mmCIF file of C-alpha atoms in Angstrom:
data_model
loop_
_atom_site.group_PDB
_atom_site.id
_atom_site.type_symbol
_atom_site.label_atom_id
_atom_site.label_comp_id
_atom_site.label_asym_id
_atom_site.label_seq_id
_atom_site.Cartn_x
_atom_site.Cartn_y
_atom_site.Cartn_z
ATOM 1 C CA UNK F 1 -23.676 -23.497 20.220
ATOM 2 C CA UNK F 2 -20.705 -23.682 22.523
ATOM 3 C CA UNK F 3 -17.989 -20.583 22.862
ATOM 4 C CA UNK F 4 -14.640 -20.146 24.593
ATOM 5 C CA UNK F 5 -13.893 -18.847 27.823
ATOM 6 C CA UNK F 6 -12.097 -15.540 25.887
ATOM 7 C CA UNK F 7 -15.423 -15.172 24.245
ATOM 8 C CA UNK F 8 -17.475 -15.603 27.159
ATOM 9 C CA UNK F 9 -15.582 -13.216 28.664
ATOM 10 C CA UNK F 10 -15.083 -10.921 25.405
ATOM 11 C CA UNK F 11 -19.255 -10.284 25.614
ATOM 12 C CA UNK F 12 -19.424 -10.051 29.976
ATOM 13 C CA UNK F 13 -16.983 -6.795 29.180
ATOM 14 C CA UNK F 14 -19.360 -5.690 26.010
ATOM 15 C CA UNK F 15 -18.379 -2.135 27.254
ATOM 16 C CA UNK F 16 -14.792 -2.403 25.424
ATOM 17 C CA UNK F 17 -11.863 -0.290 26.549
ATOM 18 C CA UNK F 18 -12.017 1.314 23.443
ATOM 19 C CA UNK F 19 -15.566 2.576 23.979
ATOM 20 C CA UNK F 20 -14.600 3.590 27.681
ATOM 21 C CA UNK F 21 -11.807 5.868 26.149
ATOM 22 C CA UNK F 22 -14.273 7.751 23.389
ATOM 23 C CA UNK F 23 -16.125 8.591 26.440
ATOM 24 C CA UNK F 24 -13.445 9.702 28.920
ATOM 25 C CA UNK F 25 -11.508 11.740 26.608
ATOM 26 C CA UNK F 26 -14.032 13.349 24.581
ATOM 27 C CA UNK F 27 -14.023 17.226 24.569
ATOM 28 C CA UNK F 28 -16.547 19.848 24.084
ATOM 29 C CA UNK F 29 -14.939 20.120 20.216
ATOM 30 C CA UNK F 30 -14.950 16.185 19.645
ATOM 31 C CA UNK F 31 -17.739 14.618 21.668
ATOM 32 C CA UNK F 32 -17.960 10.878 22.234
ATOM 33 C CA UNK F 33 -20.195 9.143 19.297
ATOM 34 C CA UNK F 34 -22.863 7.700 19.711
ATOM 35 C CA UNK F 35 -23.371 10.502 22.521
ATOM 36 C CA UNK F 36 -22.481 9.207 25.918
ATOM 37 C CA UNK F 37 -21.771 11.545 28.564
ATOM 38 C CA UNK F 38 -19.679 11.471 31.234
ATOM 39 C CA UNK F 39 -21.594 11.870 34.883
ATOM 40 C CA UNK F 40 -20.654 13.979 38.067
ATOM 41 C CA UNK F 41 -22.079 14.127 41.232
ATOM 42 C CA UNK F 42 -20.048 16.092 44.290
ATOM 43 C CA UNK F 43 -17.479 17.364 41.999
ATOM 44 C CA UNK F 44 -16.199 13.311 41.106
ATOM 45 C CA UNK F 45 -16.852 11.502 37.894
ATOM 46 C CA UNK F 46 -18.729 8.545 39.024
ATOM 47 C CA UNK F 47 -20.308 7.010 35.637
ATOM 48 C CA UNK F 48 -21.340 7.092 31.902
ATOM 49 C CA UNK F 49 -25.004 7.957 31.027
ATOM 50 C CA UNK F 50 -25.718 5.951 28.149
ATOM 51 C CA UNK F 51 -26.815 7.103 25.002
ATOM 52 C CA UNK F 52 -30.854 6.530 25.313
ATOM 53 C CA UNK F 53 -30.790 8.097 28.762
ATOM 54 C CA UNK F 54 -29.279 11.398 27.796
ATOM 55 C CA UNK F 55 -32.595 13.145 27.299
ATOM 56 C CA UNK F 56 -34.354 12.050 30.333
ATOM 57 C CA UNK F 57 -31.479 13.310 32.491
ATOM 58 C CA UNK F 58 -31.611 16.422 30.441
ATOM 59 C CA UNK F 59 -35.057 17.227 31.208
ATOM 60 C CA UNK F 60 -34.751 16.601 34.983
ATOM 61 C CA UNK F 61 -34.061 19.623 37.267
ATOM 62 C CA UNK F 62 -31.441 18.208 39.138
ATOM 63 C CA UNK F 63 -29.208 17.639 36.490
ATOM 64 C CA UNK F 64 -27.391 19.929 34.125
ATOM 65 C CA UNK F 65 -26.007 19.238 30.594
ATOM 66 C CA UNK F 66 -22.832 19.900 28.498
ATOM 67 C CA UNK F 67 -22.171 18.755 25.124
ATOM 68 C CA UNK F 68 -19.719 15.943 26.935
ATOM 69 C CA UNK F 69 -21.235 16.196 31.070
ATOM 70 C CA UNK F 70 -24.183 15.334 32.976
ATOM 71 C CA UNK F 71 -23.975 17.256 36.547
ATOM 72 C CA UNK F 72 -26.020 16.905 39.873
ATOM 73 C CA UNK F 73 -26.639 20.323 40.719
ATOM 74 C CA UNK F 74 -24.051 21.568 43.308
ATOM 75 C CA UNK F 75 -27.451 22.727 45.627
ATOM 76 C CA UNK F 76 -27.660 19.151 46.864
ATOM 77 C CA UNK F 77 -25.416 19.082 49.160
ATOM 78 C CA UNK F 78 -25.958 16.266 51.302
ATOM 79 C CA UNK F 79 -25.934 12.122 51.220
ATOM 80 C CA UNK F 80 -29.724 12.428 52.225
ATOM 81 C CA UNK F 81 -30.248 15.202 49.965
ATOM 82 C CA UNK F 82 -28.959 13.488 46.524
ATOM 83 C CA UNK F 83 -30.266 10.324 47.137
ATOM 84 C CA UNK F 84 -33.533 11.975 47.898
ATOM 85 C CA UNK F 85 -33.367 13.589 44.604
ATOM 86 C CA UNK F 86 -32.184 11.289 42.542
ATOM 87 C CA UNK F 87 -35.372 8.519 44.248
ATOM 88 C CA UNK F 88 -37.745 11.335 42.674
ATOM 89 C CA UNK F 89 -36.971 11.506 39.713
ATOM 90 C CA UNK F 90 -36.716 7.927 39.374
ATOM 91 C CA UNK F 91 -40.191 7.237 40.932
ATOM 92 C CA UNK F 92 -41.334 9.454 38.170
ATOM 93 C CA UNK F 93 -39.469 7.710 35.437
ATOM 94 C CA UNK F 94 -40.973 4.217 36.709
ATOM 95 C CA UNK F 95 -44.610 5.577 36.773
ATOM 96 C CA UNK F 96 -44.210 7.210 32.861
ATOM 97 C CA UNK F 97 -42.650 3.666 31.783
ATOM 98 C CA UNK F 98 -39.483 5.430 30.304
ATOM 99 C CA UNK F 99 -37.585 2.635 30.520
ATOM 100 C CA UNK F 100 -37.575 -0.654 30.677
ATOM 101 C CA UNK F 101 -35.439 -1.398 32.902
ATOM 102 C CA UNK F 102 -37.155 0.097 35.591
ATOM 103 C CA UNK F 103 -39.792 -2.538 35.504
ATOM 104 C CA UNK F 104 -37.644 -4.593 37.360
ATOM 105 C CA UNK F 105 -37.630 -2.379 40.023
ATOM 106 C CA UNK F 106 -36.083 -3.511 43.161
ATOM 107 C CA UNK F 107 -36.574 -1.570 46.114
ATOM 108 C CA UNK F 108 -32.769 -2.186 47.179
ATOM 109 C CA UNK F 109 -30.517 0.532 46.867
ATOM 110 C CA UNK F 110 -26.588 0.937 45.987
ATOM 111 C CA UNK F 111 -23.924 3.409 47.071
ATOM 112 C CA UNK F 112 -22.308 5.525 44.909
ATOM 113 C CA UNK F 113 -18.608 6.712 46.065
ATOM 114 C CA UNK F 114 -17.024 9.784 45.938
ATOM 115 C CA UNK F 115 -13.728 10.892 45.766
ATOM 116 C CA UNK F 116 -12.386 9.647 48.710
ATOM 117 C CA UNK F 117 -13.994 6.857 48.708
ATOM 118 C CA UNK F 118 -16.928 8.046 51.281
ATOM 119 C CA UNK F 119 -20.419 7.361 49.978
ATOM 120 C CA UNK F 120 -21.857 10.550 48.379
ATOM 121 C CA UNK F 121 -25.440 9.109 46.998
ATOM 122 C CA UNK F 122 -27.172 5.793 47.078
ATOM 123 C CA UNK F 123 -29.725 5.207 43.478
ATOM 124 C CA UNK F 124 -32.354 2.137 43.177
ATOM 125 C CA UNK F 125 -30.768 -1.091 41.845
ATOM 126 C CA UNK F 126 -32.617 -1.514 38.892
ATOM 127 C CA UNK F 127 -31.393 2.211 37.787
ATOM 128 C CA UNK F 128 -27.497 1.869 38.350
ATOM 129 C CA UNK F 129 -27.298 1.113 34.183
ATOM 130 C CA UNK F 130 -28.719 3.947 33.814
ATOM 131 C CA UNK F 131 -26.256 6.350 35.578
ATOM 132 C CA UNK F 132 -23.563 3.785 34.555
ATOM 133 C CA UNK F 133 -22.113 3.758 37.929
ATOM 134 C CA UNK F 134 -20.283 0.603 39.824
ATOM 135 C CA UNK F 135 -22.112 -1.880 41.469
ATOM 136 C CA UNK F 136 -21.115 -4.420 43.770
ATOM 137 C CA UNK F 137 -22.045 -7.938 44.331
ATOM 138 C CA UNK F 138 -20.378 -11.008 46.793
ATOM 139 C CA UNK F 139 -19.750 -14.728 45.256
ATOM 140 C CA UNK F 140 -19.121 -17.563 46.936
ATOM 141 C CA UNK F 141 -17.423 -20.638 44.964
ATOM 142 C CA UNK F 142 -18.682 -23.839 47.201
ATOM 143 C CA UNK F 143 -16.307 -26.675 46.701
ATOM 144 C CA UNK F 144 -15.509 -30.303 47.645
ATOM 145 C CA UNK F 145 -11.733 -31.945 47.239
ATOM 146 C CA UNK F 146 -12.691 -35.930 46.116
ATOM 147 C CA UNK F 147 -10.829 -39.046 44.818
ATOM 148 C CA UNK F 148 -11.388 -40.074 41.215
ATOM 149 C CA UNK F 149 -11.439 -43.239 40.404
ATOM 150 C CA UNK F 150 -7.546 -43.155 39.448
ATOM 151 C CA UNK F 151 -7.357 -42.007 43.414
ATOM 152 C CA UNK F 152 -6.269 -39.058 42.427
ATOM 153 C CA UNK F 153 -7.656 -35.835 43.813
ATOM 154 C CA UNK F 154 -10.141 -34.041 42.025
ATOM 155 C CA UNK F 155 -12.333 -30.782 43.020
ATOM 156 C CA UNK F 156 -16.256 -30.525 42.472
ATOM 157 C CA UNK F 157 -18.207 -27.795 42.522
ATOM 158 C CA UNK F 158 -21.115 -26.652 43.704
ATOM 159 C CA UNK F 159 -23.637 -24.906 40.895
ATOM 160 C CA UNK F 160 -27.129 -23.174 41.904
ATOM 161 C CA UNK F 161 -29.844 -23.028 39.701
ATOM 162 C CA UNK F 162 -31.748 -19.322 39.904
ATOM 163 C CA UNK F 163 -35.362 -19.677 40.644
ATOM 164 C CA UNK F 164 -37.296 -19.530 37.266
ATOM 165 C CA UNK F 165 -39.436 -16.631 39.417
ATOM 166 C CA UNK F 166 -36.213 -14.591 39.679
ATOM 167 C CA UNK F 167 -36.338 -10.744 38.319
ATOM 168 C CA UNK F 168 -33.292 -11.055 36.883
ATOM 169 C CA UNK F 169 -31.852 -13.948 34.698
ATOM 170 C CA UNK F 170 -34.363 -16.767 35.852
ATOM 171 C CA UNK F 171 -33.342 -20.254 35.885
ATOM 172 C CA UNK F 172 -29.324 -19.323 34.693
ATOM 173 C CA UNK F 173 -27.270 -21.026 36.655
ATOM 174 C CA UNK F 174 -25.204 -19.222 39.351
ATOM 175 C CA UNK F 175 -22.540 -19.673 42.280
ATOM 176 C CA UNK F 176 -23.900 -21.562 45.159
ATOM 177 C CA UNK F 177 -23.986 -18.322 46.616
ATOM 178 C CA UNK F 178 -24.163 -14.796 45.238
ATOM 179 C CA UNK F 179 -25.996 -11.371 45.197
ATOM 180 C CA UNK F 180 -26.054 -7.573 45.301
ATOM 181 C CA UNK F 181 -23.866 -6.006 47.563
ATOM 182 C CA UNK F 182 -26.404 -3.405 49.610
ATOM 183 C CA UNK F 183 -25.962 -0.274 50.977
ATOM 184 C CA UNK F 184 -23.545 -0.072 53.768
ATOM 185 C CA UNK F 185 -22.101 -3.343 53.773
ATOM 186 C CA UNK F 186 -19.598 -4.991 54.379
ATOM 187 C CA UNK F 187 -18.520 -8.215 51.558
ATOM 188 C CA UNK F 188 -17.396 -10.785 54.469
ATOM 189 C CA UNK F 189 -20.219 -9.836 57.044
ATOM 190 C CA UNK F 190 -22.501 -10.212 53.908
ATOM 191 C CA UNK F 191 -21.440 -13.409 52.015
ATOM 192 C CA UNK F 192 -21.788 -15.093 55.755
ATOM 193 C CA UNK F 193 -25.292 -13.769 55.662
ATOM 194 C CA UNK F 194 -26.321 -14.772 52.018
ATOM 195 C CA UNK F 195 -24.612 -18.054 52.929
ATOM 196 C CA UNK F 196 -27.383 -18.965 55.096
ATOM 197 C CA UNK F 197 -30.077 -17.359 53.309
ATOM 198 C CA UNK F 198 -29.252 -19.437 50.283
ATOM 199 C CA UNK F 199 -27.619 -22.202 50.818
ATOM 200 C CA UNK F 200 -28.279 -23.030 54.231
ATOM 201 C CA UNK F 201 -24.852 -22.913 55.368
ATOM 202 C CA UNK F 202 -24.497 -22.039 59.233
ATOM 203 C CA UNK F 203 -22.245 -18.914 60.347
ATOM 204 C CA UNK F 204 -20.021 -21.382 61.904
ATOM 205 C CA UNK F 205 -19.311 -23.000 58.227
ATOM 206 C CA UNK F 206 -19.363 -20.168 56.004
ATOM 207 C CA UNK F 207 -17.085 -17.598 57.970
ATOM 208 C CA UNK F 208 -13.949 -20.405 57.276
ATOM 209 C CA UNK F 209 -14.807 -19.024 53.693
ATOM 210 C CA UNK F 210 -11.525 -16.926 52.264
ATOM 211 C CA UNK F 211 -11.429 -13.918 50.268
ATOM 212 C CA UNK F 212 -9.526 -14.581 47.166
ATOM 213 C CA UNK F 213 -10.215 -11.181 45.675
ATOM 214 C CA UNK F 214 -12.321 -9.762 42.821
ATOM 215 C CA UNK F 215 -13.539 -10.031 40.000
ATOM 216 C CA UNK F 216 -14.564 -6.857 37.606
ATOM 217 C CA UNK F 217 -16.249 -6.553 34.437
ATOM 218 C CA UNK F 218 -18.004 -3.939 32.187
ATOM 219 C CA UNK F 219 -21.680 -4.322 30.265
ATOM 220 C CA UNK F 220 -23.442 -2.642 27.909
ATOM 221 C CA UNK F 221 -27.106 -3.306 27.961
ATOM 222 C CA UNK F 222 -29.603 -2.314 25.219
ATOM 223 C CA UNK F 223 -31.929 -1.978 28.420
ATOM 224 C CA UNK F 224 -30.183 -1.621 31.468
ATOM 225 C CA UNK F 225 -27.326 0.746 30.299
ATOM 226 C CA UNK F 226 -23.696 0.163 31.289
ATOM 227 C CA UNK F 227 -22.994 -1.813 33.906
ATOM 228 C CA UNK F 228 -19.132 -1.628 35.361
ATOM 229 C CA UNK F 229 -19.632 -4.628 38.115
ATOM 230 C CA UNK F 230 -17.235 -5.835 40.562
ATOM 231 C CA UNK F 231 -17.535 -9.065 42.270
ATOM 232 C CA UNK F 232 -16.129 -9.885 45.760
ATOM 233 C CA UNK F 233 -15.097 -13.231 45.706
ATOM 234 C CA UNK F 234 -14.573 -16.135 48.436
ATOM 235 C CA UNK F 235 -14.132 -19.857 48.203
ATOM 236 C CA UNK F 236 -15.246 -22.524 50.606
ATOM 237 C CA UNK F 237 -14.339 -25.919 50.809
ATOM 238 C CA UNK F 238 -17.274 -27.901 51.669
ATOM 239 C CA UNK F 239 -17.285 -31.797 53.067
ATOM 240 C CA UNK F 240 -18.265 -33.935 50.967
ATOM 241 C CA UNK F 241 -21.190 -34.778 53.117
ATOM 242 C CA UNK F 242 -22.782 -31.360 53.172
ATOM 243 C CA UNK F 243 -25.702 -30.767 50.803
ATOM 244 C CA UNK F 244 -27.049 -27.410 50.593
ATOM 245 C CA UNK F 245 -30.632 -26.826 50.517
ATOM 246 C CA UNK F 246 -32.719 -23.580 49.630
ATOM 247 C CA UNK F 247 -33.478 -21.756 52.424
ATOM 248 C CA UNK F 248 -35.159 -18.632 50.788
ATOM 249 C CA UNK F 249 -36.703 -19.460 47.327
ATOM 250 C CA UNK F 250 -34.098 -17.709 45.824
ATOM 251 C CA UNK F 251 -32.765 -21.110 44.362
ATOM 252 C CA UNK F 252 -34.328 -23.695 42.762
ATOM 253 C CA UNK F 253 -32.004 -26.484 42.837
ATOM 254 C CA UNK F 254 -27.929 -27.240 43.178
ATOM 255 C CA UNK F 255 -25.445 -29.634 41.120
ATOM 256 C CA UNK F 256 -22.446 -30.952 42.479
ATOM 257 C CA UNK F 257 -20.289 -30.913 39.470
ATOM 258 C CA UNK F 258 -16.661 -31.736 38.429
ATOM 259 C CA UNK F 259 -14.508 -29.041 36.916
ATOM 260 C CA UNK F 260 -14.986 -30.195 32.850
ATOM 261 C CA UNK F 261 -18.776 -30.204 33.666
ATOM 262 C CA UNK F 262 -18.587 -27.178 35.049
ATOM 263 C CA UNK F 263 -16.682 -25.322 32.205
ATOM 264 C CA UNK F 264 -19.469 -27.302 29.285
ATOM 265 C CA UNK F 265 -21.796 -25.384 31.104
ATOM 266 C CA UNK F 266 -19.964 -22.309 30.733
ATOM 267 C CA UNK F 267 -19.303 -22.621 27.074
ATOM 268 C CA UNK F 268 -23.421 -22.834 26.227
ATOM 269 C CA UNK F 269 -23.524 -19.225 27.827
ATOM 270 C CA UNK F 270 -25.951 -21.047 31.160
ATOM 271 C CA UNK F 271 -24.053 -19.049 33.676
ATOM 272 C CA UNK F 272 -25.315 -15.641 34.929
ATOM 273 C CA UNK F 273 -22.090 -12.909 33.681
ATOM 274 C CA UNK F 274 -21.607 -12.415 37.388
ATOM 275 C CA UNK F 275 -21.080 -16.226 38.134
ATOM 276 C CA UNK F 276 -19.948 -17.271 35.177
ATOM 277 C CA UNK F 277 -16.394 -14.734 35.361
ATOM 278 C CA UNK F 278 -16.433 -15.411 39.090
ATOM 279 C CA UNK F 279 -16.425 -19.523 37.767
ATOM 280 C CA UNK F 280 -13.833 -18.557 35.473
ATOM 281 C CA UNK F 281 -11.447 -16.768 37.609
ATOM 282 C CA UNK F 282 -11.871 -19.956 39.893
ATOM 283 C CA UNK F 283 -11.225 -22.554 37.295
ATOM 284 C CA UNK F 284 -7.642 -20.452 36.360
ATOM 285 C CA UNK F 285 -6.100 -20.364 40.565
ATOM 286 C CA UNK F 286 -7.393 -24.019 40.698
ATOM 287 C CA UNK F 287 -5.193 -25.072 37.399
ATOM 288 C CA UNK F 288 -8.279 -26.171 35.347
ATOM 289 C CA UNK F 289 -7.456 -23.267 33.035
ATOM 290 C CA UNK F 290 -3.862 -22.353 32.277
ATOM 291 C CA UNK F 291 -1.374 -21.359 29.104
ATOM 292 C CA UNK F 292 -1.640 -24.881 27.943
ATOM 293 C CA UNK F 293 -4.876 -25.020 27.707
ATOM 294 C CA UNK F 294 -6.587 -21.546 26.556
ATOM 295 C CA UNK F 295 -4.457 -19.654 24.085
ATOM 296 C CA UNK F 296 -5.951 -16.306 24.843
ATOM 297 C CA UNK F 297 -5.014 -17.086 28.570
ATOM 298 C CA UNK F 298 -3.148 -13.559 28.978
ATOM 299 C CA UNK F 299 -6.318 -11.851 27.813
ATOM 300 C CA UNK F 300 -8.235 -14.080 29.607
ATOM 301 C CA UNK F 301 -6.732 -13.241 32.603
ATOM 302 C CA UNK F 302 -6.740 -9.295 32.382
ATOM 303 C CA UNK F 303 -10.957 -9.106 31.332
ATOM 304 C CA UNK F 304 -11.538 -10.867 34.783
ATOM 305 C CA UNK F 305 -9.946 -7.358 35.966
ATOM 306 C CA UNK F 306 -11.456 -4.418 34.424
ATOM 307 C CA UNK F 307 -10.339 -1.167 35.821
ATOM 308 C CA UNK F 308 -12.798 1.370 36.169
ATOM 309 C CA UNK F 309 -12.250 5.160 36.114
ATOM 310 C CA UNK F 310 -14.357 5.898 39.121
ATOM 311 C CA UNK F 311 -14.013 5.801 42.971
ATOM 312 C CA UNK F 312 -15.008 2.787 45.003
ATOM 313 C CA UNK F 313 -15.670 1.917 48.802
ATOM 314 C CA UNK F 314 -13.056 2.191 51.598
ATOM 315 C CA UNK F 315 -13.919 -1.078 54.056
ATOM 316 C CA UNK F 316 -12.094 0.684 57.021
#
């Protein structure tokens, strides 16, 4: 069954404004329903716990509890000194088999911002839902400018297949390249690296890439919790005679696709929510999507840029 791009992008941002505001304005006399609380760590709001993780977090020792807040205790004072924390309690949480998510455990870690945008705490991948705190991932849109038989000129794109032994949405197709962003760094120095890694696309090729911005969503998983994700995003235009190839069994094939293929793919829901928004966003600056053609264009446009009420990095 095929849906639209508003609806595709309607159930990537699950997590409705709506649902963001019960949370952020309830009070200790009206508390958010179902019972989501509002997290702090160093004195900053930096997520929503979601409702089936409340009592775990309640039970820990390094957390305290209000009717509305979850709290780090103020006694961990340090980068080192949260994260080591917060990887305790977590190791204990995988070994029990409290949640599922967990089982997907990662061993890759994410910052968590502060403030002023300085990293205060860094939690295991798999967990971020869990916390409801950002994450961060790079996308690259691959591309190739041809001439249709009309000789007029047309863009392709290059699609990845995930490998069917990936964690995490196995065999859903996917940018040609994409992933986590990890601890420390930077989008550009990374999508250069991942470039390689995936695709096989030398330094030399993929730093001509351009950043064209981001793209931000919010999730709310029955297992993984909420997920508020921003995407960095770069496009590359590829010749036509390049052909990437897997380079680290993270892929298990590519397509090189035309734009209406592209979006047929989108509307039977085979694109990863990462990819397929970052596709999305690409089809609209490259005039395959416009006011013509999607009527919901306007709101369209503003779910591929969710704002989220919690710091993020500073790339100074």
């Amino acid at each position: 069954m095929s849906a639209s791009l508003i609806e595709i992008a309607r159930t990537f941002n699950s997590f409705t404004s709506a649902a963001e505001k019960s949370v952020l304005f309830s009070t200790k006399q009206n508390p958010s329903t179902p019972s989501s609380k509002q997290l702090y760590i160093a004195n900053t709001l930096v997520g929503f716990v979601p409702p089936f993780a409340i009592e775990a977090f309640s039970k820990s020792s390094y957390f305290t509890s209000t009717p509305i807040s979850i709290t780090l205790v103020p006694s961990l004072l340090s980068y080192q000194q949260r994260t080591h924390a917060i990887a305790s309690m977590l190791s204990a949480w995988k070994s029990s088999g409290l949640f599922e998510c967990l089982k997907g455990w990662r061993n890759e870690q994410y910052t968590v911002y502060g403030s002023n945008n300085e990293p205060i705490v860094a939690i295991e991948r798999s967990a971020i839902g869990l916390f409801g705190v950002r994450s961060y991932g790079c996308h690259l849109n691959g591309y190739v400018r041809t001439v249709d038989a009309h000789h007029q000129s047309t863009i392709k794109m290059w699609v990845a297949r995930r490998s069917y032994r990936k964690q995490t949405n196995p065999g859903m197709l996917d940018n040609i390249v994409g992933g986590g962003l990890p601890c420390g760094a930077n989008p550009t120095a990374n999508i250069i690296k991942e470039s390689f890694e995936e695709a096989g696309i030398s330094s030399d090729i993929a730093s001509r890439a351009i950043s064209v911005g981001v793209v931000s969503f919010w999730q709310d998983s029955s297992i993984r919790g909420y997920i508020p994700d921003t995407e960095f995003c770069y496009d590359l235009e590829l010749d036509a005679s390049f052909i990437p190839h897997p380079a680290d069994g993270e892929v298990e094939e590519f397509f090189l696709w035309d734009l209406e293929t592209v979006k047929d793919h989108l509307s039977k829901g085979e694109f990863t929510p990462e990819a397929g928004l970052v596709v999305v966003d690409f089809l609209i600056r490259h005039g395959a999507v416009h006011p013509l053609s999607e009527p919901a264009f306007l709101e369209l446009s503003l779910l591929l840029r969710r704002e989220f009420p919690f710091p993020g990095p500073s790339f100074v």
